[in-house]
Structures are given as structure tokens and as C-alpha cells.
Coordinates of C-alpha atoms in Angstrom, one line a residue:
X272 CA 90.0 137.7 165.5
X273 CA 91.4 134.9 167.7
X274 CA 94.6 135.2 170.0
X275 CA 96.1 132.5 167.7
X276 CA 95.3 134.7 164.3
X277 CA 96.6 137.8 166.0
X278 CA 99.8 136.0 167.4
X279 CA 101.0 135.2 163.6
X280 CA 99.7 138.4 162.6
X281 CA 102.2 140.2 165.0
X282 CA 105.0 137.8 164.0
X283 CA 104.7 138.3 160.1
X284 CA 103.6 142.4 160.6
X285 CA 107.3 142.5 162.9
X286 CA 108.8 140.4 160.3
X287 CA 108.3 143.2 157.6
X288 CA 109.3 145.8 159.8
X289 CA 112.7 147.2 161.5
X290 CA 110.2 147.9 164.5
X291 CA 106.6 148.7 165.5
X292 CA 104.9 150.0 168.9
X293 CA 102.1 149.2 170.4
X294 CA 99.8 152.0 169.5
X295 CA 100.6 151.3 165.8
X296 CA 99.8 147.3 165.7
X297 CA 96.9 148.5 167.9
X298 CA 96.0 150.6 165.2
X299 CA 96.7 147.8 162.5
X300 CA 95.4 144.7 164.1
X301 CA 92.1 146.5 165.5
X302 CA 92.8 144.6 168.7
X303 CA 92.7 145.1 172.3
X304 CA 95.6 146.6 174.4
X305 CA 95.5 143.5 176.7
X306 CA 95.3 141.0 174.0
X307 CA 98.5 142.8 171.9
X308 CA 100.4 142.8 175.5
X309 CA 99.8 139.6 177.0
X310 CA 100.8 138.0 173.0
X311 CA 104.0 140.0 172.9
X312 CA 104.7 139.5 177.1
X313 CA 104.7 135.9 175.9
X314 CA 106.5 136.2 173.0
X315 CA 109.5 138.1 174.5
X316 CA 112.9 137.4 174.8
X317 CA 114.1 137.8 178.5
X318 CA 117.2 136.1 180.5
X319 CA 114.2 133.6 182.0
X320 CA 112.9 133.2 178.6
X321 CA 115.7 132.8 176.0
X322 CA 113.5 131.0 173.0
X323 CA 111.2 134.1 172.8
X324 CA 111.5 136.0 169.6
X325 CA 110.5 139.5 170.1
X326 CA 112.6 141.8 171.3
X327 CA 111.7 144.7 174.0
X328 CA 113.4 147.9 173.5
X329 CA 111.8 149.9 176.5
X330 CA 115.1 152.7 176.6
X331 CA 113.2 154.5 173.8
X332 CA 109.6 156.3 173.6
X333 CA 107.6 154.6 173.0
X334 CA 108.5 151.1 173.1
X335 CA 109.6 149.3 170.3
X336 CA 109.5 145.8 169.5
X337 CA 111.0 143.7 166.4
X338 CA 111.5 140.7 165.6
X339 CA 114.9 139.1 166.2
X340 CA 117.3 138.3 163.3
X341 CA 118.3 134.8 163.2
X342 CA 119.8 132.3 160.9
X343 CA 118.6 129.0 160.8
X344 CA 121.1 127.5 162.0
X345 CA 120.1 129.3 165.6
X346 CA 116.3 127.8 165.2
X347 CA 117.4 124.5 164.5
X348 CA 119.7 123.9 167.8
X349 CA 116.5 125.8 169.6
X350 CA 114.9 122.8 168.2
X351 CA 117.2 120.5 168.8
X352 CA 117.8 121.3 172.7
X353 CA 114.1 121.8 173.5
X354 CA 112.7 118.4 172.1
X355 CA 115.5 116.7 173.8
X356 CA 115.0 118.9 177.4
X357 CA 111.2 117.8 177.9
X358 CA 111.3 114.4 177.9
X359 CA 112.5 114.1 181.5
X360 CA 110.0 116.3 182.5
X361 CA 107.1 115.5 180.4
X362 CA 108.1 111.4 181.5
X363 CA 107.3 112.9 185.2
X364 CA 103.9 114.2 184.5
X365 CA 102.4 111.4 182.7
X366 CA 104.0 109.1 185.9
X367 CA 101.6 111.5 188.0
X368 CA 98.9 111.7 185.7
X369 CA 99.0 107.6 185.6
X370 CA 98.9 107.0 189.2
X371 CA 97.2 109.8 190.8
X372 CA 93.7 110.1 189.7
X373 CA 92.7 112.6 192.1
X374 CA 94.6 115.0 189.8
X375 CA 92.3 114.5 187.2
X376 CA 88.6 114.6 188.9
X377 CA 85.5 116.1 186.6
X378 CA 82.9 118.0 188.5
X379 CA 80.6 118.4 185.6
X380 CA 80.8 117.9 182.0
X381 CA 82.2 121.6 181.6
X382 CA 84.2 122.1 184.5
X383 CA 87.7 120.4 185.6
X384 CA 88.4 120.0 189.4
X385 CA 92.3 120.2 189.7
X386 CA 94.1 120.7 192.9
X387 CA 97.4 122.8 192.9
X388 CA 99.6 120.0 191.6
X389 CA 97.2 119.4 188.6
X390 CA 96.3 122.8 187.9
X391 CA 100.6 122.8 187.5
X392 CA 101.0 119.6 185.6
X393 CA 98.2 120.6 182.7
X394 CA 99.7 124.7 182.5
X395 CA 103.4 123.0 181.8
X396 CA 101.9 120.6 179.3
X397 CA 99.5 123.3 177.9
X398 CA 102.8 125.7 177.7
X399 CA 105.2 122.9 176.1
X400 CA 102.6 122.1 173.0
X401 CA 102.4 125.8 172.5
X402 CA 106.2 126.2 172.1
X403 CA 106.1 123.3 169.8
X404 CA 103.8 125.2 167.7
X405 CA 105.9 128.3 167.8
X406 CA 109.0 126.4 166.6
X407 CA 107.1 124.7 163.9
X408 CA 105.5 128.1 162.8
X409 CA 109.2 129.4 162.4
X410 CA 110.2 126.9 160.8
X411 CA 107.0 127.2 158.4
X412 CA 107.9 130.9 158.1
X413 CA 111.4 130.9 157.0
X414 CA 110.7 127.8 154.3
X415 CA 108.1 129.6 153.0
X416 CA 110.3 133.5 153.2
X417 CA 113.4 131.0 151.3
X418 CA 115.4 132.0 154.6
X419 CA 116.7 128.5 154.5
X420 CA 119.9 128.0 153.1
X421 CA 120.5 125.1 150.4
X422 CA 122.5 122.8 153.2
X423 CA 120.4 123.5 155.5
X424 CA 116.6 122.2 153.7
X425 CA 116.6 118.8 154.2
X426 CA 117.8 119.5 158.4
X427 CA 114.3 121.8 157.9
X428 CA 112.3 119.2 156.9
X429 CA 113.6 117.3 159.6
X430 CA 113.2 119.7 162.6
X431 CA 109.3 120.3 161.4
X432 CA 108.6 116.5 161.3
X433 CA 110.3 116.1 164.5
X434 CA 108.0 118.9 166.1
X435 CA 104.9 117.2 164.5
X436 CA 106.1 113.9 165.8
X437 CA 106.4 115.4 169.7
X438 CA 103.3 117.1 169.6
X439 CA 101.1 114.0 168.3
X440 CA 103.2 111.5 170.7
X441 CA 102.2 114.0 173.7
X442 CA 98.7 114.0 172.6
X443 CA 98.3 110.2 171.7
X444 CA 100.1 109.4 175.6
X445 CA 97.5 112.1 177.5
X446 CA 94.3 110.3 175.4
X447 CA 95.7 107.2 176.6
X448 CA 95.3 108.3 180.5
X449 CA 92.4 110.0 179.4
X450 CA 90.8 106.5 178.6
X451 CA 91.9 105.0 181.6
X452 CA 90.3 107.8 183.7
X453 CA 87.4 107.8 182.0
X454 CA 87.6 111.9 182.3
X455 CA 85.9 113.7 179.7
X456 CA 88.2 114.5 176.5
X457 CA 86.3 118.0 175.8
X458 CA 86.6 119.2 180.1
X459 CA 90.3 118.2 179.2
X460 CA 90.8 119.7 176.1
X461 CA 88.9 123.4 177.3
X462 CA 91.6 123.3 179.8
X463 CA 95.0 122.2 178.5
X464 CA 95.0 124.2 174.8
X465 CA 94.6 127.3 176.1
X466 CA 97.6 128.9 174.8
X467 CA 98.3 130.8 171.5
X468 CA 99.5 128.7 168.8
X469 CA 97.8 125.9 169.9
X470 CA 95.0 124.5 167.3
X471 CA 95.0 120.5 167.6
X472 CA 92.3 118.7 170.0
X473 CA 92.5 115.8 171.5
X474 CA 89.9 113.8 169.7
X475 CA 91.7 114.7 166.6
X476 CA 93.1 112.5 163.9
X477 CA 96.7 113.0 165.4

């Protein structure tokens, strides 16, 4: 099972559930303990993480986690707020991206050569398209639950296309410096969708 099959088995298995441990999705999910933890450590709710959606309860034995309950209403200003907040910041990366092409250097046909500043730009791009996919899978999920209300559908509809619109306009704007580089698509690609959720390549149709 991949990290991006288990990831949506937690969510819908914690979605049915007041609660669940560990050792029982462990048990469930025939996974291992690193891959459960490291999925649910990124998943989390914390006061540096506030778009997370599991919640920890570590004051009881063992630890519980559950999903928290939301209206829509909540998901859609989540929406809303991020989309808006990365612009500025993902506008910054491409400018670095553009103009320094030591940043994006290919030792091999399988291996990218990033310095520090690189190896930063292509984890917060890598980390953004992964929360874009989280926010469309919830939005997914509670259309397809009817956890929508009536007034609220056609702002649904509107908050998934906006998330499929950000994703493909980050992708088509990274081919595009890819092209000018003249990097390999696949070296960058291996690299950047590393994180759960994420299931699009760059030499897609997008």
C-alpha cells in the first residue's frame, strides 16, 4: 500500500470513528509504525500547524486520535485564506528559480544537485501542492458524505475548481522554468512530489 492510499485510508477509517489508536489502525491498515506516525505527525493539528485535521489526544492511554468536526463553512475560509497566502511566496520562488540556475543543476539523469537554498525552495513547493491536495480531498469527502449544506454547494464547487486551478497553474509555471533550464522533468519530478496526497507529474496533461 502507498503512503498516499494509507493517508485517505486513515482519514475515512477516523471519519467513521469517535477515535482510534495506533495499535488498532496498525492492526487495520497492516502498515508500519513509522509509516502510520509520520502520516498522522503530518496530519496533526498543532498551534504551528492550524490546517491539520487530526487531532492528538496524548492525556489518555493510549493515545487517541480523531478526526476534527467541522462545518463547511470552516473548510471553505481554510480555502479561501490559503490560496490567497501563497501567492507572495510562491511569486518569490519562481523569481529564484528564473534567475538562479545554479539552484537547479542535474548531476545525472536520476539524481538532483540542490544547494541549501534549493533543497528549501522545492520542500515548500513540494509541501504547498500537498496541502492543495488535502483541501481538495476534503472537499471531495464531505460532497460525496452530503456534509454540504444546500447554500453552501455551489461555494463547493467553487473552492474544488479553485484548488485544481492553483495546482495546474503551479505546475504549468515550474514546466516552464523547467524548459528554460533544460533540467530533466523526471530528476524534478522524483524530487518535488514527494509528499502524501500528491499524485499529478509534471509531464502530465495538467
Amino acid at each position: 500500500m502507498t503512503k498516499p492510499e494509507l493517508e485517505k485510508k486513515i482519514f475515512l477509517h477516523l471519519t467513521k470513528v469517535d477515535f482510534s489508536t495506533s495499535d488498532e489502525m496498525k492492526n487495520i491498515f497492516k502498515c508500519s509504525e513509522y509509516d502510520l506516525m509520520d502520516i498522522i505527525k503530518n496530519n496533526t493539528k498543532t498551534n504551528s500547524e492550524p490546517l491539520g485535521f487530526i487531532i492528538k489526544n496524548d492525556e489518555t492511554t493510549p493515545t487517541r486520535y480523531s478526526i476534527e468536526q467541522t462545518n463547511y463553512l470552516t473548510i471553505h475560509n481554510q480555502v479561501e485564506n490559503y490560496l490567497k497566502g501563497i501567492n507572495g511566496i510562491l511569486s518569490l520562488f519562481y523569481r529564484n528559480l528564473s534567475s538562479q540556475s545554479n539552484l537547479l543543476k542535474s548531476d545525472s539523469d536520476k539524481i538532483l544537485n540542490l544547494n541549501n537554498k534549493g533543497k528549501t525552495i522545492f520542500d515548500n513547493i513540494s509541501l504547498i501542492l500537498d496541502r492543495i491536495q488535502q483541501l481538495s480531498f476534503l472537499i471531495t469527502y464531505y460532497k460525496s458524505m452530503d456534509k454540504i449544506p444546500k447554500n453552501m454547494i455551489s461555494k463547493a464547487d467553487e473552492d474544488h475548481e479553485k484548488c485544481l486551478n492553483m495546482y495546474s497553474k503551479i505546475i504549468k509555471k515550474l514546466k516552464s522554468i523547467l524548459m528554460k533550464e533544460k533540467i530533466n522533468q523526471e530528476v524534478i519530478e522524483l524530487y518535488l512530489f514527494k509528499h502524501q496526497f500528491v499524485v499529478n507529474h509534471l509531464n502530465s496533461s495538467i
